mmCIF file of C-alpha atoms in Angstrom:
data_model
loop_
_atom_site.group_PDB
_atom_site.id
_atom_site.type_symbol
_atom_site.label_atom_id
_atom_site.label_comp_id
_atom_site.label_asym_id
_atom_site.label_seq_id
_atom_site.Cartn_x
_atom_site.Cartn_y
_atom_site.Cartn_z
ATOM 1 C CA UNK K 23 -85.473 38.794 0.468
ATOM 2 C CA UNK K 24 -89.137 38.095 -0.312
ATOM 3 C CA UNK K 25 -89.348 35.605 2.549
ATOM 4 C CA UNK K 26 -87.766 38.064 4.988
ATOM 5 C CA UNK K 27 -90.173 40.814 3.919
ATOM 6 C CA UNK K 28 -93.155 38.440 4.239
ATOM 7 C CA UNK K 29 -91.977 37.438 7.754
ATOM 8 C CA UNK K 30 -91.598 41.063 8.814
ATOM 9 C CA UNK K 31 -94.996 41.900 7.371
ATOM 10 C CA UNK K 32 -96.596 38.980 9.256
ATOM 11 C CA UNK K 33 -94.858 40.018 12.487
ATOM 12 C CA UNK K 34 -96.049 43.625 11.983
ATOM 13 C CA UNK K 35 -99.631 42.384 11.571
ATOM 14 C CA UNK K 36 -99.373 40.245 14.662
ATOM 15 C CA UNK K 37 -98.069 43.147 16.747
ATOM 16 C CA UNK K 38 -100.863 45.380 15.412
ATOM 17 C CA UNK K 39 -103.415 42.746 16.361
ATOM 18 C CA UNK K 40 -101.982 42.474 19.912
ATOM 19 C CA UNK K 41 -102.003 46.233 20.460
ATOM 20 C CA UNK K 42 -105.565 46.564 19.102
ATOM 21 C CA UNK K 43 -106.861 43.642 21.215
ATOM 22 C CA UNK K 44 -105.233 45.013 24.394
ATOM 23 C CA UNK K 45 -106.961 48.340 23.847
ATOM 24 C CA UNK K 46 -110.367 46.917 22.811
ATOM 25 C CA UNK K 47 -110.608 44.409 25.662
ATOM 26 C CA UNK K 48 -109.303 46.724 28.355
ATOM 27 C CA UNK K 49 -106.312 44.497 29.228
ATOM 28 C CA UNK K 50 -104.672 45.822 32.392
ATOM 29 C CA UNK K 51 -101.678 43.499 32.629
ATOM 30 C CA UNK K 52 -99.605 41.539 30.123
ATOM 31 C CA UNK K 53 -97.657 38.662 31.597
ATOM 32 C CA UNK K 54 -94.401 37.848 29.813
ATOM 33 C CA UNK K 55 -93.575 34.152 30.142
ATOM 34 C CA UNK K 56 -90.272 32.361 29.634
ATOM 35 C CA UNK K 57 -88.701 29.129 30.887
ATOM 36 C CA UNK K 58 -85.571 28.395 32.874
ATOM 37 C CA UNK K 59 -83.263 25.484 32.048
ATOM 38 C CA UNK K 60 -85.239 23.086 34.357
ATOM 39 C CA UNK K 61 -88.515 23.850 32.598
ATOM 40 C CA UNK K 62 -89.894 26.078 35.356
ATOM 41 C CA UNK K 63 -92.224 28.759 34.037
ATOM 42 C CA UNK K 64 -91.090 32.276 34.846
ATOM 43 C CA UNK K 65 -93.139 35.441 34.496
ATOM 44 C CA UNK K 66 -93.258 39.191 35.053
ATOM 45 C CA UNK K 67 -96.044 41.599 34.211
ATOM 46 C CA UNK K 68 -95.994 44.855 32.259
ATOM 47 C CA UNK K 69 -98.692 47.490 31.714
ATOM 48 C CA UNK K 70 -100.146 48.224 28.246
ATOM 49 C CA UNK K 71 -98.186 51.451 28.247
ATOM 50 C CA UNK K 72 -94.923 49.390 28.036
ATOM 51 C CA UNK K 73 -96.104 47.026 25.320
ATOM 52 C CA UNK K 74 -94.745 48.861 22.279
ATOM 53 C CA UNK K 75 -91.363 49.252 23.979
ATOM 54 C CA UNK K 76 -91.337 45.552 24.795
ATOM 55 C CA UNK K 77 -91.957 44.654 21.104
ATOM 56 C CA UNK K 78 -89.344 47.118 19.846
ATOM 57 C CA UNK K 79 -86.549 46.832 22.427
ATOM 58 C CA UNK K 80 -87.453 44.008 24.806
ATOM 59 C CA UNK K 81 -87.681 44.290 28.620
ATOM 60 C CA UNK K 82 -84.483 44.122 30.625
ATOM 61 C CA UNK K 83 -84.211 41.771 33.631
ATOM 62 C CA UNK K 84 -81.516 40.141 35.713
ATOM 63 C CA UNK K 85 -80.698 36.837 34.057
ATOM 64 C CA UNK K 86 -78.324 35.781 36.860
ATOM 65 C CA UNK K 87 -81.321 35.106 39.109
ATOM 66 C CA UNK K 88 -82.673 32.481 36.653
ATOM 67 C CA UNK K 89 -81.428 28.867 36.732
ATOM 68 C CA UNK K 90 -79.251 28.166 33.721
ATOM 69 C CA UNK K 91 -79.166 31.740 32.428
ATOM 70 C CA UNK K 92 -76.354 34.191 33.180
ATOM 71 C CA UNK K 93 -73.465 34.584 35.548
ATOM 72 C CA UNK K 94 -73.505 37.666 37.796
ATOM 73 C CA UNK K 95 -70.903 39.459 35.679
ATOM 74 C CA UNK K 96 -73.134 39.131 32.609
ATOM 75 C CA UNK K 97 -76.515 39.371 34.218
ATOM 76 C CA UNK K 98 -78.635 41.680 32.009
ATOM 77 C CA UNK K 99 -80.792 40.023 29.322
ATOM 78 C CA UNK K 100 -83.861 41.108 27.373
ATOM 79 C CA UNK K 101 -87.264 39.448 27.219
ATOM 80 C CA UNK K 102 -88.774 40.078 23.799
ATOM 81 C CA UNK K 103 -92.429 38.963 23.562
ATOM 82 C CA UNK K 104 -93.580 36.811 20.633
ATOM 83 C CA UNK K 105 -96.847 38.396 19.397
ATOM 84 C CA UNK K 106 -97.927 35.081 17.834
ATOM 85 C CA UNK K 107 -98.352 33.643 21.368
ATOM 86 C CA UNK K 108 -100.717 36.311 22.670
ATOM 87 C CA UNK K 109 -103.683 34.879 24.552
ATOM 88 C CA UNK K 110 -106.011 36.074 27.266
ATOM 89 C CA UNK K 111 -105.903 34.323 30.626
ATOM 90 C CA UNK K 112 -109.505 33.090 30.938
ATOM 91 C CA UNK K 113 -109.333 32.296 34.680
ATOM 92 C CA UNK K 114 -108.524 35.947 35.503
ATOM 93 C CA UNK K 115 -111.880 37.664 35.379
ATOM 94 C CA UNK K 116 -111.633 40.640 37.756
ATOM 95 C CA UNK K 117 -108.813 42.335 35.825
ATOM 96 C CA UNK K 118 -108.373 41.341 32.134
ATOM 97 C CA UNK K 119 -104.913 39.822 31.799
ATOM 98 C CA UNK K 120 -103.064 38.419 28.775
ATOM 99 C CA UNK K 121 -99.857 36.481 28.279
ATOM 100 C CA UNK K 122 -97.117 36.109 25.707
ATOM 101 C CA UNK K 123 -94.091 33.839 25.518
ATOM 102 C CA UNK K 124 -90.757 35.624 25.169
ATOM 103 C CA UNK K 125 -87.547 35.026 23.340
ATOM 104 C CA UNK K 126 -84.553 35.938 25.495
ATOM 105 C CA UNK K 127 -81.897 38.150 23.917
ATOM 106 C CA UNK K 128 -78.577 39.685 24.889
ATOM 107 C CA UNK K 129 -78.409 43.444 25.511
ATOM 108 C CA UNK K 130 -77.010 43.662 21.936
ATOM 109 C CA UNK K 131 -80.149 42.015 20.549
ATOM 110 C CA UNK K 132 -78.610 38.629 19.716
ATOM 111 C CA UNK K 133 -80.445 35.403 20.676
ATOM 112 C CA UNK K 134 -79.363 34.393 24.130
ATOM 113 C CA UNK K 135 -77.552 31.009 24.161
ATOM 114 C CA UNK K 136 -79.126 29.950 27.474
ATOM 115 C CA UNK K 137 -82.735 30.426 26.288
ATOM 116 C CA UNK K 138 -84.309 26.974 25.864
ATOM 117 C CA UNK K 139 -86.811 28.326 23.345
ATOM 118 C CA UNK K 140 -83.880 29.612 21.271
ATOM 119 C CA UNK K 141 -82.132 26.242 21.496
ATOM 120 C CA UNK K 142 -85.173 24.552 19.971
ATOM 121 C CA UNK K 143 -85.495 27.234 17.317
ATOM 122 C CA UNK K 144 -81.891 26.622 16.290
ATOM 123 C CA UNK K 145 -82.460 22.918 15.811
ATOM 124 C CA UNK K 146 -85.723 23.570 13.917
ATOM 125 C CA UNK K 147 -83.733 25.874 11.588
ATOM 126 C CA UNK K 148 -81.241 23.002 11.036
ATOM 127 C CA UNK K 149 -84.124 20.747 10.106
ATOM 128 C CA UNK K 150 -85.516 23.427 7.768
ATOM 129 C CA UNK K 151 -82.188 23.685 5.969
ATOM 130 C CA UNK K 152 -82.561 19.953 5.202
ATOM 131 C CA UNK K 153 -86.130 20.531 3.974
ATOM 132 C CA UNK K 154 -87.981 19.213 7.007
ATOM 133 C CA UNK K 155 -90.610 20.507 9.428
ATOM 134 C CA UNK K 156 -90.814 18.769 12.829
ATOM 135 C CA UNK K 157 -94.236 17.911 14.278
ATOM 136 C CA UNK K 158 -94.914 16.463 17.700
ATOM 137 C CA UNK K 159 -97.964 15.322 19.760
ATOM 138 C CA UNK K 160 -97.475 14.588 23.446
ATOM 139 C CA UNK K 161 -99.638 12.432 25.762
ATOM 140 C CA UNK K 162 -99.674 14.415 29.012
ATOM 141 C CA UNK K 163 -100.146 12.307 32.146
ATOM 142 C CA UNK K 164 -100.493 13.686 35.686
ATOM 143 C CA UNK K 165 -101.978 12.957 39.087
ATOM 144 C CA UNK K 166 -104.726 14.847 41.010
ATOM 145 C CA UNK K 167 -104.321 14.453 44.746
ATOM 146 C CA UNK K 168 -106.244 15.658 47.804
ATOM 147 C CA UNK K 169 -103.299 17.672 49.074
ATOM 148 C CA UNK K 170 -99.822 18.784 48.107
ATOM 149 C CA UNK K 171 -98.566 18.911 51.689
ATOM 150 C CA UNK K 172 -95.326 16.895 51.802
ATOM 151 C CA UNK K 173 -95.858 16.241 55.497
ATOM 152 C CA UNK K 174 -99.072 14.307 54.797
ATOM 153 C CA UNK K 175 -99.411 10.858 53.171
ATOM 154 C CA UNK K 176 -100.366 10.970 49.480
ATOM 155 C CA UNK K 177 -104.145 10.755 49.197
ATOM 156 C CA UNK K 178 -105.592 9.898 45.722
ATOM 157 C CA UNK K 179 -109.043 11.221 44.899
ATOM 158 C CA UNK K 180 -110.334 7.901 43.469
ATOM 159 C CA UNK K 181 -109.582 4.211 42.821
ATOM 160 C CA UNK K 182 -110.611 4.254 39.175
ATOM 161 C CA UNK K 183 -108.612 2.645 36.388
ATOM 162 C CA UNK K 184 -107.832 2.981 32.686
ATOM 163 C CA UNK K 185 -110.676 4.557 30.697
ATOM 164 C CA UNK K 186 -113.080 4.188 33.677
ATOM 165 C CA UNK K 187 -116.269 6.228 33.441
ATOM 166 C CA UNK K 188 -117.843 5.688 36.817
ATOM 167 C CA UNK K 189 -118.728 7.670 39.898
ATOM 168 C CA UNK K 190 -115.295 6.711 41.146
ATOM 169 C CA UNK K 191 -113.793 9.172 38.672
ATOM 170 C CA UNK K 192 -114.606 12.254 40.756
ATOM 171 C CA UNK K 193 -112.157 14.377 38.755
ATOM 172 C CA UNK K 194 -113.958 14.045 35.418
ATOM 173 C CA UNK K 195 -115.477 17.518 35.895
ATOM 174 C CA UNK K 196 -112.039 18.965 36.666
ATOM 175 C CA UNK K 197 -110.734 17.421 33.414
ATOM 176 C CA UNK K 198 -113.690 18.909 31.523
ATOM 177 C CA UNK K 199 -113.026 22.405 32.874
ATOM 178 C CA UNK K 200 -109.307 22.009 32.248
ATOM 179 C CA UNK K 201 -109.996 21.219 28.546
ATOM 180 C CA UNK K 202 -112.334 24.200 28.220
ATOM 181 C CA UNK K 203 -109.639 26.542 29.469
ATOM 182 C CA UNK K 204 -106.933 24.961 27.317
ATOM 183 C CA UNK K 205 -109.074 25.383 24.177
ATOM 184 C CA UNK K 206 -109.915 28.943 25.181
ATOM 185 C CA UNK K 207 -106.153 29.594 25.226
ATOM 186 C CA UNK K 208 -105.651 28.062 21.770
ATOM 187 C CA UNK K 209 -104.352 24.677 22.948
ATOM 188 C CA UNK K 210 -106.262 21.997 20.926
ATOM 189 C CA UNK K 211 -106.994 18.736 22.766
ATOM 190 C CA UNK K 212 -107.440 15.356 21.018
ATOM 191 C CA UNK K 213 -108.269 12.953 23.916
ATOM 192 C CA UNK K 214 -108.818 12.961 27.666
ATOM 193 C CA UNK K 215 -109.485 10.048 29.982
ATOM 194 C CA UNK K 216 -108.698 8.475 33.355
ATOM 195 C CA UNK K 217 -105.341 6.674 33.227
ATOM 196 C CA UNK K 218 -104.356 3.340 34.786
ATOM 197 C CA UNK K 219 -103.368 4.427 38.274
ATOM 198 C CA UNK K 220 -105.671 5.800 40.983
ATOM 199 C CA UNK K 221 -106.190 9.554 40.487
ATOM 200 C CA UNK K 222 -104.066 9.506 37.318
ATOM 201 C CA UNK K 223 -105.275 11.356 34.224
ATOM 202 C CA UNK K 224 -104.197 11.865 30.617
ATOM 203 C CA UNK K 225 -104.920 14.661 28.134
ATOM 204 C CA UNK K 226 -103.465 14.280 24.664
ATOM 205 C CA UNK K 227 -102.614 17.452 22.771
ATOM 206 C CA UNK K 228 -103.306 17.646 19.026
ATOM 207 C CA UNK K 229 -100.107 17.535 16.938
ATOM 208 C CA UNK K 230 -98.456 20.740 15.730
ATOM 209 C CA UNK K 231 -95.003 22.107 15.050
ATOM 210 C CA UNK K 232 -92.508 21.526 17.904
ATOM 211 C CA UNK K 233 -92.068 25.183 18.951
ATOM 212 C CA UNK K 234 -95.796 25.795 19.259
ATOM 213 C CA UNK K 235 -96.158 22.473 21.134
ATOM 214 C CA UNK K 236 -93.462 23.311 23.603
ATOM 215 C CA UNK K 237 -95.326 26.602 24.340
ATOM 216 C CA UNK K 238 -98.524 24.558 24.633
ATOM 217 C CA UNK K 239 -96.950 22.123 27.140
ATOM 218 C CA UNK K 240 -95.874 25.018 29.347
ATOM 219 C CA UNK K 241 -99.398 26.466 29.123
ATOM 220 C CA UNK K 242 -100.907 23.009 29.808
ATOM 221 C CA UNK K 243 -99.025 22.513 33.047
ATOM 222 C CA UNK K 244 -100.051 25.924 34.381
ATOM 223 C CA UNK K 245 -103.712 25.456 33.405
ATOM 224 C CA UNK K 246 -103.890 21.959 35.000
ATOM 225 C CA UNK K 247 -102.460 23.320 38.262
ATOM 226 C CA UNK K 248 -104.635 26.434 38.183
ATOM 227 C CA UNK K 249 -107.918 24.525 37.684
ATOM 228 C CA UNK K 250 -106.866 21.954 40.300
ATOM 229 C CA UNK K 251 -106.218 24.681 42.819
ATOM 230 C CA UNK K 252 -109.573 26.296 42.101
ATOM 231 C CA UNK K 253 -111.193 22.904 42.679
ATOM 232 C CA UNK K 254 -109.478 22.475 46.056
ATOM 233 C CA UNK K 255 -107.133 19.643 44.919
ATOM 234 C CA UNK K 256 -103.482 19.409 43.989
ATOM 235 C CA UNK K 257 -102.046 18.491 40.546
ATOM 236 C CA UNK K 258 -98.561 17.018 40.225
ATOM 237 C CA UNK K 259 -96.414 16.187 37.191
ATOM 238 C CA UNK K 260 -93.957 14.259 39.313
ATOM 239 C CA UNK K 261 -93.122 11.174 37.218
ATOM 240 C CA UNK K 262 -93.620 8.623 40.057
ATOM 241 C CA UNK K 263 -95.404 10.097 43.073
ATOM 242 C CA UNK K 264 -96.657 6.691 44.281
ATOM 243 C CA UNK K 265 -94.916 3.328 44.414
ATOM 244 C CA UNK K 266 -96.687 0.224 43.153
ATOM 245 C CA UNK K 267 -98.631 1.929 40.367
ATOM 246 C CA UNK K 268 -97.776 3.292 36.967
ATOM 247 C CA UNK K 269 -95.910 6.597 36.755
ATOM 248 C CA UNK K 270 -96.685 9.551 34.579
ATOM 249 C CA UNK K 271 -94.968 9.784 31.185
ATOM 250 C CA UNK K 272 -95.037 12.240 28.326
ATOM 251 C CA UNK K 273 -95.051 9.783 25.395
ATOM 252 C CA UNK K 274 -94.471 11.928 22.344
ATOM 253 C CA UNK K 275 -95.425 11.153 18.744
ATOM 254 C CA UNK K 276 -92.914 12.514 16.207
ATOM 255 C CA UNK K 277 -92.944 13.103 12.458
ATOM 256 C CA UNK K 278 -90.968 14.966 9.814
ATOM 257 C CA UNK K 279 -92.724 16.610 6.921
ATOM 258 C CA UNK K 280 -91.300 17.767 3.559
ATOM 259 C CA UNK K 281 -93.770 20.530 2.705
ATOM 260 C CA UNK K 282 -97.141 18.657 2.828
ATOM 261 C CA UNK K 283 -95.657 15.142 2.521
ATOM 262 C CA UNK K 284 -94.977 12.909 5.521
ATOM 263 C CA UNK K 285 -91.284 12.056 5.248
ATOM 264 C CA UNK K 286 -91.724 9.062 7.543
ATOM 265 C CA UNK K 287 -94.077 7.234 5.103
ATOM 266 C CA UNK K 288 -93.103 5.121 2.101
ATOM 267 C CA UNK K 289 -95.971 3.060 0.604
ATOM 268 C CA UNK K 290 -93.494 1.100 -1.572
ATOM 269 C CA UNK K 291 -91.745 -0.427 1.404
ATOM 270 C CA UNK K 292 -93.147 -3.482 3.263
ATOM 271 C CA UNK K 293 -93.015 -1.742 6.629
ATOM 272 C CA UNK K 294 -94.555 1.479 5.369
ATOM 273 C CA UNK K 295 -91.722 3.343 6.987
ATOM 274 C CA UNK K 296 -89.405 5.402 4.865
ATOM 275 C CA UNK K 297 -85.589 5.217 5.017
ATOM 276 C CA UNK K 298 -85.715 8.661 6.642
ATOM 277 C CA UNK K 299 -87.915 7.300 9.407
ATOM 278 C CA UNK K 300 -85.615 4.336 10.044
ATOM 279 C CA UNK K 301 -82.552 6.604 10.123
ATOM 280 C CA UNK K 302 -84.393 8.932 12.540
ATOM 281 C CA UNK K 303 -85.141 5.935 14.801
ATOM 282 C CA UNK K 304 -81.494 4.867 14.575
ATOM 283 C CA UNK K 305 -80.445 8.282 15.799
ATOM 284 C CA UNK K 306 -82.837 8.101 18.734
ATOM 285 C CA UNK K 307 -81.550 4.659 19.755
ATOM 286 C CA UNK K 308 -77.863 5.529 19.301
ATOM 287 C CA UNK K 309 -78.201 8.673 21.450
ATOM 288 C CA UNK K 310 -80.775 7.347 23.945
ATOM 289 C CA UNK K 311 -78.519 7.751 26.981
ATOM 290 C CA UNK K 312 -77.653 11.418 26.208
ATOM 291 C CA UNK K 313 -81.319 12.154 25.406
ATOM 292 C CA UNK K 314 -82.487 10.643 28.716
ATOM 293 C CA UNK K 315 -80.277 13.050 30.713
ATOM 294 C CA UNK K 316 -82.489 15.859 29.308
ATOM 295 C CA UNK K 317 -85.890 14.184 28.957
ATOM 296 C CA UNK K 318 -85.757 12.577 32.460
ATOM 297 C CA UNK K 319 -84.094 15.178 34.622
ATOM 298 C CA UNK K 320 -85.319 14.371 38.086
ATOM 299 C CA UNK K 321 -84.204 11.692 40.563
ATOM 300 C CA UNK K 322 -87.893 10.789 40.689
ATOM 301 C CA UNK K 323 -87.810 10.253 36.884
ATOM 302 C CA UNK K 324 -85.850 7.048 37.367
ATOM 303 C CA UNK K 325 -88.368 5.583 39.814
ATOM 304 C CA UNK K 326 -90.758 5.511 36.814
ATOM 305 C CA UNK K 327 -88.266 3.785 34.451
ATOM 306 C CA UNK K 328 -88.520 0.335 35.953
ATOM 307 C CA UNK K 329 -89.880 -2.995 34.774
ATOM 308 C CA UNK K 330 -93.568 -3.930 35.061
ATOM 309 C CA UNK K 331 -95.216 -0.545 34.491
ATOM 310 C CA UNK K 332 -95.055 -0.083 30.710
ATOM 311 C CA UNK K 333 -92.165 2.367 31.033
ATOM 312 C CA UNK K 334 -89.113 1.815 28.795
ATOM 313 C CA UNK K 335 -86.098 0.196 30.477
ATOM 314 C CA UNK K 336 -84.018 -0.880 27.489
ATOM 315 C CA UNK K 337 -82.788 0.789 24.275
ATOM 316 C CA UNK K 338 -85.145 -0.930 21.824
ATOM 317 C CA UNK K 339 -87.865 -0.265 19.257
ATOM 318 C CA UNK K 340 -91.046 -2.227 18.496
ATOM 319 C CA UNK K 341 -94.438 -2.009 16.875
ATOM 320 C CA UNK K 342 -96.769 -3.326 19.620
ATOM 321 C CA UNK K 343 -94.625 -3.508 22.760
ATOM 322 C CA UNK K 344 -95.573 -0.512 24.897
ATOM 323 C CA UNK K 345 -92.558 -0.924 27.116
ATOM 324 C CA UNK K 346 -90.142 -0.228 24.223
ATOM 325 C CA UNK K 347 -88.261 3.049 24.142
ATOM 326 C CA UNK K 348 -89.381 3.700 20.514
ATOM 327 C CA UNK K 349 -92.681 2.431 19.229
ATOM 328 C CA UNK K 350 -94.014 2.602 15.705
ATOM 329 C CA UNK K 351 -97.802 2.896 16.004
ATOM 330 C CA UNK K 352 -100.079 1.197 13.485
ATOM 331 C CA UNK K 353 -101.185 3.287 10.495
ATOM 332 C CA UNK K 354 -104.712 4.484 10.250
ATOM 333 C CA UNK K 355 -106.473 2.931 7.234
ATOM 334 C CA UNK K 356 -105.699 4.880 4.025
ATOM 335 C CA UNK K 357 -104.051 7.671 6.018
ATOM 336 C CA UNK K 358 -100.325 7.731 5.275
ATOM 337 C CA UNK K 359 -99.950 11.085 6.996
ATOM 338 C CA UNK K 360 -100.432 9.200 10.263
ATOM 339 C CA UNK K 361 -96.969 7.547 9.933
ATOM 340 C CA UNK K 362 -95.078 8.520 13.067
ATOM 341 C CA UNK K 363 -92.683 7.392 15.724
ATOM 342 C CA UNK K 364 -93.542 7.352 19.433
ATOM 343 C CA UNK K 365 -90.734 8.145 21.866
ATOM 344 C CA UNK K 366 -91.807 6.897 25.296
ATOM 345 C CA UNK K 367 -89.051 7.962 27.746
ATOM 346 C CA UNK K 368 -89.918 11.620 28.475
ATOM 347 C CA UNK K 369 -91.834 12.492 31.566
ATOM 348 C CA UNK K 370 -94.133 15.544 32.092
ATOM 349 C CA UNK K 371 -91.701 17.339 34.423
ATOM 350 C CA UNK K 372 -89.330 17.925 31.469
ATOM 351 C CA UNK K 373 -88.321 21.214 29.900
ATOM 352 C CA UNK K 374 -90.268 20.700 26.643
ATOM 353 C CA UNK K 375 -88.061 23.016 24.566
ATOM 354 C CA UNK K 376 -84.921 21.068 25.434
ATOM 355 C CA UNK K 377 -86.784 17.763 25.169
ATOM 356 C CA UNK K 378 -87.910 18.341 21.568
ATOM 357 C CA UNK K 379 -84.596 19.962 20.678
ATOM 358 C CA UNK K 380 -82.448 16.986 21.777
ATOM 359 C CA UNK K 381 -84.830 14.464 20.221
ATOM 360 C CA UNK K 382 -84.762 16.366 16.891
ATOM 361 C CA UNK K 383 -80.990 16.734 17.020
ATOM 362 C CA UNK K 384 -80.499 12.995 17.566
ATOM 363 C CA UNK K 385 -82.989 12.062 14.883
ATOM 364 C CA UNK K 386 -81.326 14.358 12.345
ATOM 365 C CA UNK K 387 -77.907 12.936 13.177
ATOM 366 C CA UNK K 388 -79.369 9.507 12.476
#
């Protein structure tokens, strides 16, 4: 009861903050975001006058028009905004605009089974019942190209390579502006650099809980595309847009925590990995084929998963082999909290909610 009351109180405070901020900053539109089953960001806008109704009742829309949602005979669903995800859109300057992610509910107020965000929340609740919190940190790779016209040959912007810092990396300013916008929207960044292939870039997001990170990945993809468009170029998260060079992955670092303790670390074992970590890895390996159907959903995804380009092609784990499906990174000196597992199959076109959900479910089964 105390926990429920504390949660309600926190939610009330978050709603009050959103309402006050909207009024003080003169916000004209609030965009409500949600995701279809393929990971495509969907959105509709409401005025500030509708905001309290949205928080209390949700906003009705036709779910049958969204991939993976409802059939025509059960079309109506509700989008209920999560006040904890409220952020201003910094690239919209003429008319102050904010956004919030939504949980999708049935007309009766129950969580909607087809909502990917709800699917992840259910699996996080299962982990919580076992005493675990699930943290993730993805490495987001993508290409910047001169044009997105499918009738034209692909034209990279540079011929730079891994970690290059030269005049050939003409997109470094675009990366810098992308990071500024991400951080303005509450998405912390750990690293950014030019990746191995021409015109390929990587931005690594700082680890956080899986639900927040799934929201961050959706925000990341929109921000990258928005800044690219403003710069007169085209950003693509297609896993393998060009043959003969490395594709784009979304290698994701995973860890379970029991309160403040890293459940993947055991200093008394020679490997440093706990039994829990090894069991989690076993679950990932055992269910790798089923996981891959979700984490690599495009035909193009399988053009990346071939030999010779550091992409996983076999169900295996290793410590130093970067072509393994599961890699156990080296520990930072005297930092046991850095014990983690890296799952290397996902690509950046994935639905991140379903991706983290299926990975967690497989790990917990292990």
